Short mmCIF file of C-alpha atoms and ligand atoms in Angstrom, two decimals:
data_model
loop_
_atom_site.label_atom_id
_atom_site.label_comp_id
_atom_site.label_asym_id
_atom_site.label_seq_id
_atom_site.Cartn_x
_atom_site.Cartn_y
_atom_site.Cartn_z
CA MET A 6 65.41 -7.39 8.11
CA ASN A 7 65.97 -3.95 9.68
CA LYS A 8 63.09 -1.71 10.68
CA HIS A 9 63.33 0.44 7.55
CA ASN A 10 63.15 -2.56 5.18
CA PHE A 11 60.35 -4.08 7.23
CA LEU A 12 58.20 -0.92 6.90
CA LEU A 13 59.01 -0.71 3.19
CA CYS A 14 57.94 -4.33 2.78
CA ILE A 15 54.63 -3.71 4.60
CA PHE A 16 54.07 -0.64 2.40
CA PHE A 17 54.48 -2.63 -0.84
CA MET A 18 52.38 -5.53 0.48
CA SER A 19 49.49 -3.22 1.31
CA LEU A 20 49.91 -1.39 -2.01
CA SER A 21 49.65 -4.65 -3.97
CA SER A 22 46.61 -5.78 -1.99
CA MET A 23 44.99 -2.37 -2.61
CA VAL A 24 45.57 -2.75 -6.34
CA TYR A 25 44.11 -6.26 -6.26
CA THR A 26 41.02 -5.15 -4.29
CA GLN A 27 40.49 -2.29 -6.69
CA GLN A 28 40.69 -4.64 -9.66
CA LEU A 29 38.05 -6.89 -8.12
CA HIS A 30 35.89 -3.92 -7.29
CA HIS A 31 36.29 -2.60 -10.80
CA ARG A 32 35.27 -5.95 -12.28
CA HIS A 33 31.94 -6.01 -10.43
CA LYS A 34 31.40 -2.33 -9.76
CA ASP A 35 28.23 -2.11 -11.84
CA LEU A 36 26.63 -5.19 -10.32
CA PRO A 37 24.36 -4.87 -7.27
CA CYS A 38 25.73 -6.33 -4.04
CA HIS A 39 22.94 -7.76 -1.84
CA HIS A 40 24.88 -8.86 1.26
CA LYS A 41 22.47 -11.75 1.63
CA VAL A 42 23.13 -15.12 3.24
CA PHE A 43 20.49 -17.73 2.40
CA ASN A 44 19.83 -20.47 4.90
CA VAL A 45 19.55 -23.83 3.18
CA ASP A 46 18.02 -27.10 4.38
CA VAL A 47 19.31 -30.18 2.59
CA HIS A 48 17.18 -33.33 2.57
CA VAL A 49 18.91 -36.54 1.51
CA VAL A 50 16.58 -39.34 0.39
CA LEU A 51 18.05 -42.68 1.46
CA ASP A 52 17.90 -45.60 -0.97
CA SER A 53 16.33 -48.98 -0.11
CA MET A 54 19.63 -49.99 1.53
CA GLY A 55 19.60 -46.86 3.69
CA VAL A 56 22.48 -45.25 1.76
CA GLY A 57 22.59 -41.48 1.27
CA VAL A 58 25.49 -39.35 0.02
CA ASP A 59 28.89 -38.14 1.16
CA ILE A 60 28.24 -35.06 3.32
CA THR A 61 31.59 -33.54 2.24
CA ASP A 62 30.32 -33.51 -1.34
CA ILE A 63 27.32 -31.42 -0.26
CA TYR A 64 29.49 -28.86 1.57
CA ASN A 65 31.99 -28.67 -1.30
CA ASN A 66 29.30 -27.96 -3.87
CA PHE A 67 27.74 -25.26 -1.68
CA ALA A 68 31.16 -23.64 -1.33
CA VAL A 69 31.44 -23.58 -5.13
CA ALA A 70 27.92 -22.10 -5.45
CA SER A 71 28.68 -19.34 -2.92
CA GLU A 72 31.86 -18.48 -4.82
CA LYS A 73 29.98 -18.34 -8.15
CA PHE A 74 27.31 -16.03 -6.69
CA SER A 75 29.81 -13.79 -4.88
CA PRO A 76 29.85 -11.06 -7.59
CA ILE A 77 26.30 -10.13 -6.49
CA CYS A 78 27.02 -10.97 -2.83
CA LEU A 79 24.60 -13.87 -2.44
CA ASP A 80 25.85 -16.57 -0.11
CA PHE A 81 24.48 -19.99 0.88
CA LYS A 82 24.76 -21.44 4.37
CA ILE A 83 23.70 -25.01 5.15
CA CYS A 84 21.56 -24.94 8.30
CA LYS A 85 20.43 -28.52 8.39
CA ILE A 86 21.08 -31.79 6.59
CA ASP A 87 18.47 -34.47 7.30
CA SER A 88 17.57 -37.88 5.91
CA ILE A 89 14.30 -38.96 4.31
CA TYR A 90 13.70 -42.63 5.04
CA ASN A 91 10.87 -43.18 2.53
CA TYR A 92 12.94 -44.71 -0.29
CA ASN A 93 9.99 -44.47 -2.70
CA PHE A 94 11.13 -40.86 -3.14
CA ASP A 95 14.64 -41.96 -4.13
CA SER A 96 13.40 -42.41 -7.71
CA ILE A 97 10.88 -39.93 -9.09
CA PRO A 98 9.43 -40.81 -12.49
CA ARG A 99 6.39 -38.51 -12.34
CA SER A 100 6.37 -34.76 -11.81
CA VAL A 101 3.55 -34.88 -9.25
CA GLU A 102 5.92 -36.67 -6.87
CA TYR A 103 8.26 -33.67 -6.75
CA GLU A 104 5.39 -31.65 -5.32
CA GLU A 105 4.58 -34.44 -2.85
CA LEU A 106 8.16 -34.60 -1.66
CA SER A 107 8.39 -30.84 -1.31
CA THR A 108 5.03 -30.50 0.48
CA LYS A 109 5.96 -33.22 2.96
CA TYR A 110 9.51 -32.26 3.82
CA ALA A 111 10.39 -28.69 2.74
CA SER A 112 11.06 -26.17 5.52
CA GLU A 113 9.45 -22.75 5.35
CA LYS A 114 11.44 -19.62 4.49
CA ARG A 115 14.45 -21.65 3.42
CA ILE A 116 15.99 -22.83 0.21
CA ASN A 117 15.25 -26.56 0.24
CA VAL A 118 17.54 -28.93 -1.66
CA PHE A 119 16.45 -32.55 -2.04
CA ILE A 120 19.05 -35.12 -3.07
CA LEU A 121 17.87 -38.39 -4.64
CA SER A 122 19.16 -41.16 -6.90
CA LEU A 123 16.91 -40.91 -9.94
CA PRO A 124 15.10 -37.72 -10.81
CA PHE A 125 13.28 -37.87 -14.17
CA VAL A 126 11.36 -35.52 -16.42
CA GLN A 127 9.04 -36.46 -19.25
CA HIS A 128 10.75 -36.09 -22.62
CA ASN A 129 9.02 -37.20 -25.85
CA GLY A 130 6.49 -39.07 -23.71
CA ALA A 131 9.06 -41.10 -21.74
CA PRO A 132 10.69 -40.55 -18.34
CA THR A 133 14.23 -39.29 -18.99
CA ALA A 134 16.93 -39.10 -16.30
CA ILE A 135 18.15 -35.59 -15.43
CA CYS A 136 20.83 -34.14 -13.14
CA GLY A 137 18.55 -31.70 -11.41
CA LEU A 138 15.40 -29.66 -11.38
CA ALA A 139 14.44 -26.39 -9.74
CA GLY A 140 11.03 -24.99 -8.83
CA SER A 141 10.16 -23.76 -5.35
CA SER A 142 12.61 -26.44 -4.15
CA ILE A 143 15.73 -27.80 -5.82
CA PHE A 144 16.10 -31.49 -6.66
CA LEU A 145 19.54 -32.93 -7.36
CA LYS A 146 20.70 -36.33 -8.53
CA LYS A 147 23.14 -37.95 -6.08
CA SER A 148 25.67 -38.58 -8.83
CA CYS A 149 25.53 -34.99 -10.20
CA MET A 150 25.67 -32.78 -7.16
CA ASP A 151 27.96 -30.42 -9.07
CA ALA A 152 24.79 -29.31 -10.92
CA LEU A 153 23.89 -27.32 -7.77
CA THR A 154 25.08 -23.93 -9.10
CA HIS A 155 23.15 -24.53 -12.36
CA GLU A 156 19.94 -25.37 -10.44
CA LEU A 157 20.41 -22.30 -8.23
CA GLY A 158 20.66 -20.34 -11.48
CA HIS A 159 17.17 -21.61 -12.38
CA PHE A 160 15.96 -20.89 -8.83
CA PHE A 161 17.05 -17.27 -9.39
CA GLY A 162 15.16 -17.01 -12.67
CA LEU A 163 17.64 -18.08 -15.35
CA LEU A 164 16.72 -20.17 -18.37
CA HIS A 165 19.09 -22.44 -20.26
CA THR A 166 21.35 -20.69 -22.77
CA PHE A 167 19.76 -23.09 -25.31
CA GLU A 168 16.15 -22.30 -24.38
CA ASN A 169 13.96 -22.63 -27.53
CA PRO A 170 17.02 -23.64 -29.57
CA GLY A 171 17.28 -22.12 -33.03
CA THR A 172 15.10 -19.09 -32.24
CA GLU A 173 17.83 -16.67 -31.15
CA LEU A 174 19.87 -15.11 -33.96
CA VAL A 175 23.66 -15.09 -33.81
CA ASN A 176 23.75 -11.32 -34.53
CA GLY A 177 21.80 -10.70 -31.30
CA SER A 178 19.01 -8.72 -32.98
CA ASN A 179 16.22 -10.66 -31.18
CA CYS A 180 18.16 -11.52 -28.01
CA GLU A 181 15.65 -9.90 -25.64
CA THR A 182 12.75 -12.09 -26.75
CA ALA A 183 14.35 -15.31 -28.06
CA GLY A 184 16.51 -17.97 -26.44
CA ASP A 185 17.11 -17.26 -22.76
CA GLY A 186 16.10 -13.59 -23.12
CA ILE A 187 19.53 -12.40 -21.98
CA CYS A 188 21.61 -10.50 -24.51
CA ASP A 189 25.18 -11.22 -23.40
CA THR A 190 24.71 -15.00 -23.61
CA PRO A 191 25.29 -15.85 -27.29
CA ALA A 192 22.68 -17.84 -29.24
CA ASP A 193 23.03 -21.54 -28.40
CA PRO A 194 21.49 -24.17 -30.73
CA TYR A 195 22.10 -27.16 -28.40
CA GLN A 196 19.19 -29.63 -28.23
CA GLN A 197 18.44 -30.93 -24.74
CA PHE A 198 19.44 -34.56 -24.09
CA ASP A 199 21.74 -34.66 -27.13
CA PRO A 200 25.24 -35.93 -26.20
CA PRO A 201 27.48 -32.82 -25.78
CA SER A 202 30.12 -34.59 -27.93
CA ASN A 203 27.85 -33.95 -30.96
CA TRP A 204 28.44 -30.23 -30.35
CA ILE A 205 31.89 -29.70 -28.78
CA ASP A 206 35.33 -31.29 -29.08
CA ALA A 207 37.42 -32.65 -26.20
CA LYS A 208 38.73 -29.13 -25.46
CA CYS A 209 35.20 -27.69 -25.21
CA ARG A 210 35.46 -25.88 -28.54
CA PHE A 211 32.14 -25.63 -30.34
CA ARG A 212 32.40 -27.71 -33.50
CA ASN A 213 28.81 -28.04 -34.72
CA LEU A 214 28.26 -26.42 -38.13
CA ALA A 215 24.59 -25.54 -37.65
CA LYS A 216 23.59 -22.07 -38.93
CA ASP A 217 20.86 -19.72 -37.79
CA ALA A 218 18.05 -18.31 -40.00
CA ASN A 219 20.45 -15.68 -41.38
CA GLY A 220 23.01 -18.33 -42.33
CA ASP A 221 25.40 -17.34 -39.50
CA TYR A 222 27.40 -19.95 -37.62
CA TYR A 223 26.71 -20.23 -33.88
CA ILE A 224 29.41 -19.37 -31.35
CA PRO A 225 27.79 -20.28 -28.01
CA GLN A 226 29.54 -19.81 -24.67
CA THR A 227 30.35 -23.44 -23.95
CA GLY A 228 31.55 -22.57 -20.43
CA ASN A 229 28.31 -20.93 -19.30
CA VAL A 230 26.77 -22.33 -16.09
CA MET A 231 23.36 -22.49 -17.79
CA SER A 232 24.59 -24.48 -20.81
CA TYR A 233 24.68 -28.27 -20.95
CA TYR A 234 28.16 -28.72 -22.38
CA GLY A 235 29.67 -29.63 -19.01
CA CYS A 236 32.90 -27.69 -19.62
CA PRO A 237 35.18 -26.75 -16.69
CA CYS A 238 35.45 -23.26 -15.12
CA GLN A 239 31.82 -22.36 -15.74
CA GLU A 240 30.69 -18.76 -15.39
CA PHE A 241 27.62 -16.58 -15.30
CA THR A 242 27.54 -13.49 -17.52
CA ARG A 243 26.84 -9.94 -16.33
CA GLY A 244 23.33 -10.15 -17.85
CA GLN A 245 22.67 -13.35 -15.95
CA PHE A 246 23.83 -11.74 -12.68
CA LEU A 247 21.46 -8.84 -13.29
CA ARG A 248 18.54 -11.20 -14.00
CA MET A 249 19.27 -13.17 -10.80
CA SER A 250 19.44 -9.90 -8.83
CA GLU A 251 16.01 -8.90 -10.15
CA THR A 252 14.56 -12.30 -9.19
CA TYR A 253 16.09 -12.04 -5.73
CA ILE A 254 14.56 -8.61 -5.13
CA ARG A 255 11.18 -9.53 -6.62
CA THR A 256 10.68 -13.06 -5.27
CA HIS A 257 13.25 -14.35 -2.83
CA LYS A 258 13.74 -11.53 -0.36
CA ARG A 259 11.35 -13.15 2.07
CA LEU A 260 13.60 -16.20 2.40
CA TRP A 261 15.97 -16.24 5.33
ZN1 ZN B 3 18.79 -26.75 -16.22
#
């Protein structure tokens, strides 16, 4: 390549990268950018055989979470991964034990993520296995660590898209007060703990024929991070990013 062609090539390369950067900027230009890196401590509860989890799995899921939160410039950095040797905490059937675990082992001013084999919540009076739970700490099931982004969504103030199922109208007229209280997540009638296959087909298309109070068919966003359909390529909506930004500013700024 002669010098002239080389310069021309550089010119077009930088032009195309400028266009690409501008597109990205355009896509998120009305979202706040916080330039915040959260330090995270991960606590792995070992089972009675002393087995924990694959560390690579933890790092991979944090990389996914950082990518999903990048439109509002929130980033997650693992500072420490330690082991909890008390295997009684590897299975938690009662909610009081989550508090116990957190009080004993959570680090201050950090996001604390506990990883255990069997987290449960009470559902219809019986302990029911769940993938994760988020309060002041995050609890994740060892076999569903890909629920991390979803639990971080809760940590930053999001509800499920199917919160109070059946209350939000398809036409969006009560979207601020019903369902998840966010207007760009469509009404979602999913009932927690129901098999997703009762609601979607193999290609993640919503196939349930339930209707809302107005007689309108639901068209939920099956690929939303805060849904339970488990579809690939999950996303947050703009409204969800704004809600998480508000929570960050109001509650989580003191974390470092
Ligand atoms: Zn959830």
